[in-house]
mmCIF file of C-alpha atoms and ligand atoms in Angstrom:
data_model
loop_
_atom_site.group_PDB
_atom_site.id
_atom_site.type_symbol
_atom_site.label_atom_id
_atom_site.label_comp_id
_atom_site.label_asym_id
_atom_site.label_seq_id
_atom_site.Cartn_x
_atom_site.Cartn_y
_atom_site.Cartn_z
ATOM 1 C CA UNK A 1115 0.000 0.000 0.000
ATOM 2 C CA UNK A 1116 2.954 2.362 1.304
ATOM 3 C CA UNK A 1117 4.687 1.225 -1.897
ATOM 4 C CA UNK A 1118 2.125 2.449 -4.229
ATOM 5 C CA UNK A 1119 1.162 5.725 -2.374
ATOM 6 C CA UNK A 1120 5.092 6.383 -3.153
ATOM 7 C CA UNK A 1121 4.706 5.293 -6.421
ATOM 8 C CA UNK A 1122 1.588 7.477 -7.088
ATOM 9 C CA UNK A 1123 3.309 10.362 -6.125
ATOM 10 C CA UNK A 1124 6.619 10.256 -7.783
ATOM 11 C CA UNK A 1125 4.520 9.938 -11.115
ATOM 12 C CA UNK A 1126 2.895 13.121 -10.052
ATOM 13 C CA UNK A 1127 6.183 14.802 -9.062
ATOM 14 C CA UNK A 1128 7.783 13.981 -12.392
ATOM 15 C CA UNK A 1129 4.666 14.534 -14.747
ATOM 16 C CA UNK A 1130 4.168 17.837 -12.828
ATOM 17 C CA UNK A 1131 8.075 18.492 -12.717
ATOM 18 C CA UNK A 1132 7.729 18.461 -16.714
ATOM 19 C CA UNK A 1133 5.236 20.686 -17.312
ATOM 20 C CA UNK A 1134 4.711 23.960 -18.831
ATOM 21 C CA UNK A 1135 3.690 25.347 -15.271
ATOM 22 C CA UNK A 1136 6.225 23.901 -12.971
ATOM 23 C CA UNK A 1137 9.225 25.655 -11.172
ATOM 24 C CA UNK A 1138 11.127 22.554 -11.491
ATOM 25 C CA UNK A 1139 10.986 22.775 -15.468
ATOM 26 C CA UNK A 1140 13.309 25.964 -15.712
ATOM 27 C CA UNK A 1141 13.080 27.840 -18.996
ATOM 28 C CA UNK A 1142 14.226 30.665 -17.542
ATOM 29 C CA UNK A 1143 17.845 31.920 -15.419
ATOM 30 C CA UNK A 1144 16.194 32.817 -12.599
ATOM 31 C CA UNK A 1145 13.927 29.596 -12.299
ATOM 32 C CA UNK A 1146 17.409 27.805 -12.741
ATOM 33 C CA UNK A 1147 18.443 29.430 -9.916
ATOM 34 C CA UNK A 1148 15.756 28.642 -7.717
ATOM 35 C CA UNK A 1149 15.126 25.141 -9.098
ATOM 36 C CA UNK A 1150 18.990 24.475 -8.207
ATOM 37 C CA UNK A 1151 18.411 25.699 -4.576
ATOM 38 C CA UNK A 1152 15.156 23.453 -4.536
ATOM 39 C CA UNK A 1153 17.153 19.864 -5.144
ATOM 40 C CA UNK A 1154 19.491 21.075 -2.583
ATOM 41 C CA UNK A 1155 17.055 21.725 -0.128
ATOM 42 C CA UNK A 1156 15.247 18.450 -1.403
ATOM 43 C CA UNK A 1157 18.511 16.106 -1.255
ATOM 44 C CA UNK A 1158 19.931 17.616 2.039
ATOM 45 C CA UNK A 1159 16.630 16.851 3.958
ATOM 46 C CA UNK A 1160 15.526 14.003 2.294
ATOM 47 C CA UNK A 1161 18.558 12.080 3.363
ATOM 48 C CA UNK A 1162 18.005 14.024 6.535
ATOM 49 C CA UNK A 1163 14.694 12.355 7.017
ATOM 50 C CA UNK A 1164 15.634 9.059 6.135
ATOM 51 C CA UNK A 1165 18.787 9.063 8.623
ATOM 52 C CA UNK A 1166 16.231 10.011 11.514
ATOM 53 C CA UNK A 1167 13.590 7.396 10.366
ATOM 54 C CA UNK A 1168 16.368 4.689 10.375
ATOM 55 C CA UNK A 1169 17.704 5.319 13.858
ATOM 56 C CA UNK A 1170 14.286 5.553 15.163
ATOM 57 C CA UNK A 1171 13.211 1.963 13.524
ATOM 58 C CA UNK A 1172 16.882 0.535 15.626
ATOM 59 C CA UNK A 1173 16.130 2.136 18.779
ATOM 60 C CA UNK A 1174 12.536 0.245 18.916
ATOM 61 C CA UNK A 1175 13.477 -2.593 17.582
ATOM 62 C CA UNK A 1176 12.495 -5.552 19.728
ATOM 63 C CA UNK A 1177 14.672 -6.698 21.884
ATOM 64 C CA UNK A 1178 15.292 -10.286 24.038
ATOM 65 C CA UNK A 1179 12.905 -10.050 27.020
ATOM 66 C CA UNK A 1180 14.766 -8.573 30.738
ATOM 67 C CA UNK A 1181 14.584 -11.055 33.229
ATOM 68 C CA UNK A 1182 12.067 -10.049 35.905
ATOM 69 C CA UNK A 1183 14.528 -9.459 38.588
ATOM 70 C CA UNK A 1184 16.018 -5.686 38.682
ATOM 71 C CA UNK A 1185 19.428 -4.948 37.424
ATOM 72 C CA UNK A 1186 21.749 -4.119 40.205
ATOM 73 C CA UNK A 1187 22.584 -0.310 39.953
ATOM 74 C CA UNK A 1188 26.061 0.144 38.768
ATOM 75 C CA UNK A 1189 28.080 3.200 38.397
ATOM 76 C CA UNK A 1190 28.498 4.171 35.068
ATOM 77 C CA UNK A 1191 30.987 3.162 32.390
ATOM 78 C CA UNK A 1192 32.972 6.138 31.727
ATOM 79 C CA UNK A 1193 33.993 4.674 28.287
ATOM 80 C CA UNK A 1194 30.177 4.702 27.689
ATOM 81 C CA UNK A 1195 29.725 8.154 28.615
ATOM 82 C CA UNK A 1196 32.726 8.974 26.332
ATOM 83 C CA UNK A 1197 31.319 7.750 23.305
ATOM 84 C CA UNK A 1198 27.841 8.723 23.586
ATOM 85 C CA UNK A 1199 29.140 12.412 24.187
ATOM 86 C CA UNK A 1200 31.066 11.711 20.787
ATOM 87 C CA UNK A 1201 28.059 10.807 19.237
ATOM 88 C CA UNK A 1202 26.111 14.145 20.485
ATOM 89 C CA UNK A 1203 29.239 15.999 19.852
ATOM 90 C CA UNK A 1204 29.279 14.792 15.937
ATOM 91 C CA UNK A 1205 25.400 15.137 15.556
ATOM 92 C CA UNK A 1206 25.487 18.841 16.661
ATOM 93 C CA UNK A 1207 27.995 19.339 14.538
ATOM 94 C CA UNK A 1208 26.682 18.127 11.393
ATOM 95 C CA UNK A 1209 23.081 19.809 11.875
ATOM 96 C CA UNK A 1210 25.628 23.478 12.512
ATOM 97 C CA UNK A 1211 27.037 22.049 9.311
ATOM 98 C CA UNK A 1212 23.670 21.429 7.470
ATOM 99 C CA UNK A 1213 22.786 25.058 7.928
ATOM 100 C CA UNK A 1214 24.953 26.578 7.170
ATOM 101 C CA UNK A 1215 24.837 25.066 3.439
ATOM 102 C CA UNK A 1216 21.754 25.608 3.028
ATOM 103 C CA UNK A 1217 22.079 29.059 4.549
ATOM 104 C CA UNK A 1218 24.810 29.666 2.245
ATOM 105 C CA UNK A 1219 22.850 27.867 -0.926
ATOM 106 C CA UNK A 1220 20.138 30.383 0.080
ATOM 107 C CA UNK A 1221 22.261 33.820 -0.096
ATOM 108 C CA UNK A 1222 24.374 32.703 -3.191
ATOM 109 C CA UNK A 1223 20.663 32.076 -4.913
ATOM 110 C CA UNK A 1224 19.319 36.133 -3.995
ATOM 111 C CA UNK A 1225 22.516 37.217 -5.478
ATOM 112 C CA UNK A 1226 22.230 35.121 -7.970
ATOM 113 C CA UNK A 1227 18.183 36.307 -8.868
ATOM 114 C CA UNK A 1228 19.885 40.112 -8.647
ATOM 115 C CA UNK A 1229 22.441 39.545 -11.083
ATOM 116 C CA UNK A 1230 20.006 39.931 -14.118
ATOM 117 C CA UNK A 1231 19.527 43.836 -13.103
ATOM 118 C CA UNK A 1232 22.893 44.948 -13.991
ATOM 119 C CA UNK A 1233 22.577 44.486 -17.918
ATOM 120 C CA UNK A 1234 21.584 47.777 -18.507
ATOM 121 C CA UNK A 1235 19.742 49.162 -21.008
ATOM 122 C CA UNK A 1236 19.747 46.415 -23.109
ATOM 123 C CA UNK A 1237 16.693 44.839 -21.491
ATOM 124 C CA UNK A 1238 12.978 45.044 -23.093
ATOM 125 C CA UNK A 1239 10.824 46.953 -20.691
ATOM 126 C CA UNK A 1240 7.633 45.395 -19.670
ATOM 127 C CA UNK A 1241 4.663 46.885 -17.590
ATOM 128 C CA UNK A 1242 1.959 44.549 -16.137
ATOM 129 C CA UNK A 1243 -0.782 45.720 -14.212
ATOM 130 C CA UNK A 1244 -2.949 43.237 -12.027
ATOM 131 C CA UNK A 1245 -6.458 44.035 -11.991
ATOM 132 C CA UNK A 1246 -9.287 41.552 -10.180
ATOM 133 C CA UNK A 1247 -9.009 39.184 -12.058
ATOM 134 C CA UNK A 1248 -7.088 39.596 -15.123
ATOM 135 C CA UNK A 1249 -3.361 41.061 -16.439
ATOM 136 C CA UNK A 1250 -2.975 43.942 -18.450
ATOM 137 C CA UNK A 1251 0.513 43.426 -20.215
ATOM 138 C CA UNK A 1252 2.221 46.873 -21.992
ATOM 139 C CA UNK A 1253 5.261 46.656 -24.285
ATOM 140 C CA UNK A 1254 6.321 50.560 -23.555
ATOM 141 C CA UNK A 1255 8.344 52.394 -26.277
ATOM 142 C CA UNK A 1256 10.156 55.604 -26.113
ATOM 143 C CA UNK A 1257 7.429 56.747 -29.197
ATOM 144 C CA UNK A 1258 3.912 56.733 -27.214
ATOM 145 C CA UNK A 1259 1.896 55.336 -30.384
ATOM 146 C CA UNK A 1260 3.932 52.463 -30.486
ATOM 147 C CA UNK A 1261 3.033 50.947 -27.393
ATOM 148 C CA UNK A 1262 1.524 47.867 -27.020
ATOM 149 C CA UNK A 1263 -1.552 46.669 -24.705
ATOM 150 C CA UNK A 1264 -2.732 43.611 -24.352
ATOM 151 C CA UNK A 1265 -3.901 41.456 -21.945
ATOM 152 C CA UNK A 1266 -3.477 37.778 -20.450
ATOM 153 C CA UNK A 1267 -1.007 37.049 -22.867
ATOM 154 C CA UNK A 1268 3.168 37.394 -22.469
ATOM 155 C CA UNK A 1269 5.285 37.063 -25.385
ATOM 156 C CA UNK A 1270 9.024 37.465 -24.468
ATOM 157 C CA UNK A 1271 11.919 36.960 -27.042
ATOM 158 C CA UNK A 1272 14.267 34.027 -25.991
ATOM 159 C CA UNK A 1273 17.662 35.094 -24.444
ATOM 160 C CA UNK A 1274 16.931 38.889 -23.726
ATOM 161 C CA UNK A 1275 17.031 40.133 -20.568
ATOM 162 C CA UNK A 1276 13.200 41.766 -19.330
ATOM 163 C CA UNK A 1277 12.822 44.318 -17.251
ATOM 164 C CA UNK A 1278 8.703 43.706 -15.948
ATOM 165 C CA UNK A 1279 7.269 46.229 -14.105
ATOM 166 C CA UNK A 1280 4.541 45.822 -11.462
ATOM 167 C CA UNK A 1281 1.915 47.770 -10.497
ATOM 168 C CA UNK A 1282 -1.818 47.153 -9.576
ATOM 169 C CA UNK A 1283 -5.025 48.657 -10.271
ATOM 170 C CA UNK A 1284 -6.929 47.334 -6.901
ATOM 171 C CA UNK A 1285 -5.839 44.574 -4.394
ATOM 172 C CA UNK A 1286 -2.438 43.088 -3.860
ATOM 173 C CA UNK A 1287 -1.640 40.094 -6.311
ATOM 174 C CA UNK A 1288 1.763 38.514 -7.148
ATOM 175 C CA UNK A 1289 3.155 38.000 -10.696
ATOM 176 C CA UNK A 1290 4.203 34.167 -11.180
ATOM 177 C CA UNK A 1291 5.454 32.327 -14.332
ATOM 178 C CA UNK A 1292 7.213 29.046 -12.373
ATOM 179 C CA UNK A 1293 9.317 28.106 -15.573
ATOM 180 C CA UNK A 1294 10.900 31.720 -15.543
ATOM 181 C CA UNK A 1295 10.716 33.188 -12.650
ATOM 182 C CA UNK A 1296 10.181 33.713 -9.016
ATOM 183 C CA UNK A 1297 7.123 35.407 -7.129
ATOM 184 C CA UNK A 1298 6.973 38.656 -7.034
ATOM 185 C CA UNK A 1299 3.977 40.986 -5.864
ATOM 186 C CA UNK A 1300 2.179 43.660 -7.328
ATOM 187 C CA UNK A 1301 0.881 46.143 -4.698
ATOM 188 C CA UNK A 1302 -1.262 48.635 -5.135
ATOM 189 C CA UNK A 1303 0.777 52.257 -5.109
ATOM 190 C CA UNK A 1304 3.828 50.410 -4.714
ATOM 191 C CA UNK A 1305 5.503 49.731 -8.418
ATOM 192 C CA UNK A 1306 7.597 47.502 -8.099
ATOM 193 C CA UNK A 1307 9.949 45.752 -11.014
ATOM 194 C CA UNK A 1308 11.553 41.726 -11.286
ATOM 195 C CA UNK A 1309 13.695 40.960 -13.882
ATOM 196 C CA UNK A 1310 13.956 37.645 -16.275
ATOM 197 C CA UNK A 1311 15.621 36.264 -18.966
ATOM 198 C CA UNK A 1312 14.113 33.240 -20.862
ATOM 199 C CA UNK A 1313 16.861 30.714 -21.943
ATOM 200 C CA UNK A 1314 14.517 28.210 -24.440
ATOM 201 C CA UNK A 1315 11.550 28.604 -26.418
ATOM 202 C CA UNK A 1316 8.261 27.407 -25.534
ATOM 203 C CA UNK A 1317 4.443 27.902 -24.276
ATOM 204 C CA UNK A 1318 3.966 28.070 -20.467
ATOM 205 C CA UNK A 1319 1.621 29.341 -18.083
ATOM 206 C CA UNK A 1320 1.694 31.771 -15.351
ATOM 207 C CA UNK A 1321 -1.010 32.172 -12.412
ATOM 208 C CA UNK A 1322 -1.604 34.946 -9.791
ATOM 209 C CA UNK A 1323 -0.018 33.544 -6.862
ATOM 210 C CA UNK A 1324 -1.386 35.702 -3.961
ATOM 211 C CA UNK A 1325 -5.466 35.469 -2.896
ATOM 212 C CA UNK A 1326 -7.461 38.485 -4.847
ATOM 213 C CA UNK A 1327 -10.220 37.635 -4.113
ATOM 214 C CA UNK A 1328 -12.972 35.423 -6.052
ATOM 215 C CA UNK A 1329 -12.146 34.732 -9.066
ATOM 216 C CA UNK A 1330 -7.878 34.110 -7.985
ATOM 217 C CA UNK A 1331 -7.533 30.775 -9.009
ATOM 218 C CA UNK A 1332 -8.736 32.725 -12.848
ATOM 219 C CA UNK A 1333 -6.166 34.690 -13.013
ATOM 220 C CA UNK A 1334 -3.673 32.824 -15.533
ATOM 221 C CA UNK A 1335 -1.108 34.425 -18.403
ATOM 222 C CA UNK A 1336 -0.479 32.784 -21.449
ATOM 223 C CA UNK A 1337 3.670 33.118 -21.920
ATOM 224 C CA UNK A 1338 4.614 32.651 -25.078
ATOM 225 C CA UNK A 1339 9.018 32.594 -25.422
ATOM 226 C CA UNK A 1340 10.185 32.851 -29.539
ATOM 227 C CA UNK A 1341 13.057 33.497 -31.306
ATOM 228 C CA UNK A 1342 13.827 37.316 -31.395
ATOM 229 C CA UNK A 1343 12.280 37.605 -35.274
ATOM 230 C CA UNK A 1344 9.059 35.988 -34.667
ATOM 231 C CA UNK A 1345 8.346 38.062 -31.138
ATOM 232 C CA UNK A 1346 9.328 40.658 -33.380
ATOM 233 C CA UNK A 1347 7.021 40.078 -36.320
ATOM 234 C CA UNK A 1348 4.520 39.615 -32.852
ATOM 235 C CA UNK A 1349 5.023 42.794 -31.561
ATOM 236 C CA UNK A 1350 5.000 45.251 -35.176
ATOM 237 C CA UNK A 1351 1.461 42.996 -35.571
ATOM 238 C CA UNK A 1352 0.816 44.226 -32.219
ATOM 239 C CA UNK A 1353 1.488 47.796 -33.122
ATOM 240 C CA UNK A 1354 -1.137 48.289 -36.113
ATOM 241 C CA UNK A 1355 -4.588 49.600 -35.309
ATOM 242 C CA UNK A 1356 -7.706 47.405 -35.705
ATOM 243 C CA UNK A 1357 -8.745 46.066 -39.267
ATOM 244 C CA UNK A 1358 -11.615 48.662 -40.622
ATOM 245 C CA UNK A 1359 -14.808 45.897 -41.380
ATOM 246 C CA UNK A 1360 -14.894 44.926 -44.819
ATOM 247 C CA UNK A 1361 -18.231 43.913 -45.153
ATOM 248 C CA UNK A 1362 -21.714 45.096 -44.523
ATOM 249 C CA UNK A 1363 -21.976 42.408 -41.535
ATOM 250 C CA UNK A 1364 -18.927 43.549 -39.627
ATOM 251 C CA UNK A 1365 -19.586 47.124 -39.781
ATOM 252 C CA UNK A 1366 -22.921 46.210 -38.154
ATOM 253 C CA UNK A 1367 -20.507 44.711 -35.757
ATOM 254 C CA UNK A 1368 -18.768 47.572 -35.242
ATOM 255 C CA UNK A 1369 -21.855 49.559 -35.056
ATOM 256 C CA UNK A 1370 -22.865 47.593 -32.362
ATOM 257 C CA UNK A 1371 -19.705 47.442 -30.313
ATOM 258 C CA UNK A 1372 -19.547 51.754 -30.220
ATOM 259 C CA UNK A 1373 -23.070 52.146 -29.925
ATOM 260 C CA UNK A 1374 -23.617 49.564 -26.294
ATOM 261 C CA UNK A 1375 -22.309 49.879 -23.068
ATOM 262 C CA UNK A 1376 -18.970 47.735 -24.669
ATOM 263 C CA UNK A 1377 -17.447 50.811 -25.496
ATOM 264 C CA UNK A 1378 -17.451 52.296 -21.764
ATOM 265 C CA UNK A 1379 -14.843 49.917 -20.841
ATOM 266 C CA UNK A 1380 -12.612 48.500 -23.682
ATOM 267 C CA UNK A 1381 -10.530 49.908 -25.908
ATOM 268 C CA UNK A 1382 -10.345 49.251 -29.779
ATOM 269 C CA UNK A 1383 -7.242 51.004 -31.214
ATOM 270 C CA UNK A 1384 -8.074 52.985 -34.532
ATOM 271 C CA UNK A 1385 -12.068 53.322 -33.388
ATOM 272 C CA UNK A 1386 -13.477 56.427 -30.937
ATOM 273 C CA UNK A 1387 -13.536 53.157 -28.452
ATOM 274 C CA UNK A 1388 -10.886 54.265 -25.570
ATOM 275 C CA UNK A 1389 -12.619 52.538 -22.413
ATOM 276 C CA UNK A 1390 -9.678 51.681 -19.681
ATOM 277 C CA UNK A 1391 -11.598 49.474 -17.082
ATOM 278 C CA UNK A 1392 -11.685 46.018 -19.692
ATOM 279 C CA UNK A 1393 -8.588 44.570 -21.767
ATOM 280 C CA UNK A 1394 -7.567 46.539 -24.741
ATOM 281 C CA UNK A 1395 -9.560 44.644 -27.398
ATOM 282 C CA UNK A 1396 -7.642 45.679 -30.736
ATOM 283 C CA UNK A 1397 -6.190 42.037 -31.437
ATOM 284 C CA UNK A 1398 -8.601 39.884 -29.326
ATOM 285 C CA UNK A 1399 -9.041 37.286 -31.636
ATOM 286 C CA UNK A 1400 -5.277 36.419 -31.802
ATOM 287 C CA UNK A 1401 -5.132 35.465 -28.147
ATOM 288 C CA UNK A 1402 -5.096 32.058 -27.079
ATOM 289 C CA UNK A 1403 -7.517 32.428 -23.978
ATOM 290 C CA UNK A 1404 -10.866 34.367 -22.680
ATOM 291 C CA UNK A 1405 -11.466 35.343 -19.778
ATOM 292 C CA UNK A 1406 -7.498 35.068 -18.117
ATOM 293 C CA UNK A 1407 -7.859 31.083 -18.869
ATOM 294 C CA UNK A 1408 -11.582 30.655 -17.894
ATOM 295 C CA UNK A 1409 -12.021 29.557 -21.692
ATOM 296 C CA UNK A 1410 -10.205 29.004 -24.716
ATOM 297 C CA UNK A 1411 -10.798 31.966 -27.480
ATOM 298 C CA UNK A 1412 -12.955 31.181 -30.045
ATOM 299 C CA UNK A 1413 -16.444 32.375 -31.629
ATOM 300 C CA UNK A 1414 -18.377 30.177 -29.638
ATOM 301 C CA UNK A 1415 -16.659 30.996 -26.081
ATOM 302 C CA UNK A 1416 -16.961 34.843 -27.296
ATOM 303 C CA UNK A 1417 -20.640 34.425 -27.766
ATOM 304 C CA UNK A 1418 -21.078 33.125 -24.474
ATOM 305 C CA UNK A 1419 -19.164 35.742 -22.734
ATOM 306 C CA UNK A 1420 -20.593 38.573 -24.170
ATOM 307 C CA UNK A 1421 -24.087 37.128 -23.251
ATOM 308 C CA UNK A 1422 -23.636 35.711 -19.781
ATOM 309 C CA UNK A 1423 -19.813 35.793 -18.660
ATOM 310 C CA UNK A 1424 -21.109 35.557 -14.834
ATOM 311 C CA UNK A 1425 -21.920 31.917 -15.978
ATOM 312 C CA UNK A 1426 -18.581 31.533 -17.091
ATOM 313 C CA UNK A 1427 -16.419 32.898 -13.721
ATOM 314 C CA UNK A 1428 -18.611 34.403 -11.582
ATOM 315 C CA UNK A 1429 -17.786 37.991 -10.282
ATOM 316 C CA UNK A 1430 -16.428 38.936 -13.107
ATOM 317 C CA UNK A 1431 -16.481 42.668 -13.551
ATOM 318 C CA UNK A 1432 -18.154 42.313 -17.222
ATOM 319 C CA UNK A 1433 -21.844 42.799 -16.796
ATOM 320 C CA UNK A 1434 -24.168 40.285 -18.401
ATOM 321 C CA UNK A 1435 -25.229 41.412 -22.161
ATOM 322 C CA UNK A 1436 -28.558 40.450 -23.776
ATOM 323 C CA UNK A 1437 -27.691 40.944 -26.894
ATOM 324 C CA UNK A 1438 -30.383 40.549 -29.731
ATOM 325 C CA UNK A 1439 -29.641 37.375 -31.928
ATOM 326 C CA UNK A 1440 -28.988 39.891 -34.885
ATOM 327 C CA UNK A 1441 -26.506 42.153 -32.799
ATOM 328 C CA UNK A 1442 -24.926 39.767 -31.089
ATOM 329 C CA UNK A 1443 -24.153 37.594 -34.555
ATOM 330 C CA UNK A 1444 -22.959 41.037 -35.925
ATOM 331 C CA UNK A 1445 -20.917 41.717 -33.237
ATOM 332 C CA UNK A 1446 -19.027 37.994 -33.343
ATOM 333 C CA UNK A 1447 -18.107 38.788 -36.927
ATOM 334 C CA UNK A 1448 -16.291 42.020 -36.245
ATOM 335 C CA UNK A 1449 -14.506 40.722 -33.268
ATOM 336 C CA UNK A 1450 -13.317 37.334 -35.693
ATOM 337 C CA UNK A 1451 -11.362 40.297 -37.556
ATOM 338 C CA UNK A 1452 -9.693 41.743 -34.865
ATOM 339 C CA UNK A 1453 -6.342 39.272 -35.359
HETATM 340 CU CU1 CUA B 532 -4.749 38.217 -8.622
HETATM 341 CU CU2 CUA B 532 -4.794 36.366 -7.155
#
């Protein structure tokens, strides 16, 4: 039974250790870091544990049955005594010892997570903001028209340092991408910044890692790592304003999209929609997700959120739509164009 509990969970552990949301599959320097400091913490009290669980199985082992009579009292052995203070001695010793690596393991691993800051101004500057419950991700740029703003989604060019900044629009939450990164929080009036550097492309996922409040454990980031041409080609798509509708059916669309309460809290790049409470909407339909994770994006999953998305994650700030069949079609079409 014992034997397949163990079992059960070292399949876990190394499934989990694989994935693309585990701090013990570093695709990132600083996760390298910390996932080096993990095994030694691991190894160090693993063989820890089993030294104490051995000496506790000898010293209740059973032994041959005492006679009933009492032992005379003796004095003690002082060779005895000797070696058991030996023992006590050595055992002090090597838990002084034990610390002290793993204090040491511990400050070599800060410095180490600092080291990234001192590049310069080489790095790409990134801004996330945590809002209840979603991420608002800007690429910032000297020119103010080529920023970029989007949201739930990270793409990061392999092998160049990042410089993220954090800020937050309500409650505290902390920024966490396990592959890359450690936590760091995002506190409201406080900016604060972490830096990364991803060393291998790939798709992972990052999560909110401090309680916000309902709708926490829906608070995910899609983190995309390419080579430096395709986040790139990414970021100029990024930069263009939203698609004018091409046909009668999308400019319905976009009818309906300025003309409703949508406007009042999105923004559309290259329409008079400039709302700041929802995610910037311009290239909606090339994200992978709705809702920070709650769905993947496609028309269908739109449909439903614009109708009812308290269905979807309750207490979501996004107010429940009843959108006439004819609208609400409309509307799906110009949002399909917004790549
Ligand atoms: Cu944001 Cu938890």
């Amino acid at each position: 039974m014992n034997v397949a509990i163990f079992l059960a969970a070292a399949c876990l552990l190394l499934t989990g250790c694989s994935g693309p949301q585990s701090a013990l599959n570093p695709a990132g320097s600083q996760a390298s870091n910390i996932s080096h400091l993990w095994w030694v913490y691991f190894t160090v009290t693993a063989v820890v544990y089993v030294l104490t669980m051995l000496f506790l199985l000898l010293s209740v082992r059973p032994r041959q049955p005492r006679s009933t009579n009492l032992e005379p009292i003796t004095t003690p052995d002082p060779h005895r005594e000797g070696r058991v203070l030996v023992v006590i001695g050595s055992a002090i010793g090597v838990t002084t010892v034990i610390l002290f690596v793993l204090l040491f393991a511990d400050l070599f691993t800060t410095r180490a997570l600092g080291s990234l800051s001192s590049v310069g101004t080489n790095a790409l500057s990134i801004k996330i903001i945590g809002h209840q419950w979603w991420w608002e991700v800007q690429y910032t740029d000297p020119v103010p028209s080529n920023y970029v703003t989007t949201a739930n989604e990270l793409h990061l060019p392999v092998g160049k340092p990042v410089m993220v900044q954090l800020a937050s629009s309500d409650v505290i939450h902390s920024f966490w991408v396990p592959n890359l990164h450690g936590k760091k929080d995002l506190i409201p009036g406080h900016p604060t910044t972490n830096w990364l550097r991803a060393t291998r492309v790939g798709n992972f996922r990052g999560q909110c890692a401090e309680f916000c409040g309902y709708q926490h454990a829906q608070m995910r980031l899609a983190v995309t790592v390419d080579p430096e041409d395709k986040f790139n080609e990414w970021l100029t798509a990024q930069k263009q304003e939203a698609p004018q509708p091409q046909t009668d059916i999308q400019k319905r669309g976009q009818d309906v999209f300025l003309s409703t309460t949508c406007v009042m809290c999105h923004t559309i790049q290259g329409t008079p929609a400039f709302g700041r409470i929802g995610p910037d909407l311009t290239h909606i339909a090339s994200r992978p997700w709705l809702g920070a994770g709650a769905r993947p994006n496609n028309p269908a999953t739109r449909a439903a959120w614009i109708q009812n998305s308290q269905h979807i994650k309750p207490g979501v700030h996004m107010p429940q739509h009843n959108l006439p069949a004819e609208e609400l079609q409309a509307l799906l079409n110009y949002l399909d164009i917004l790549k």
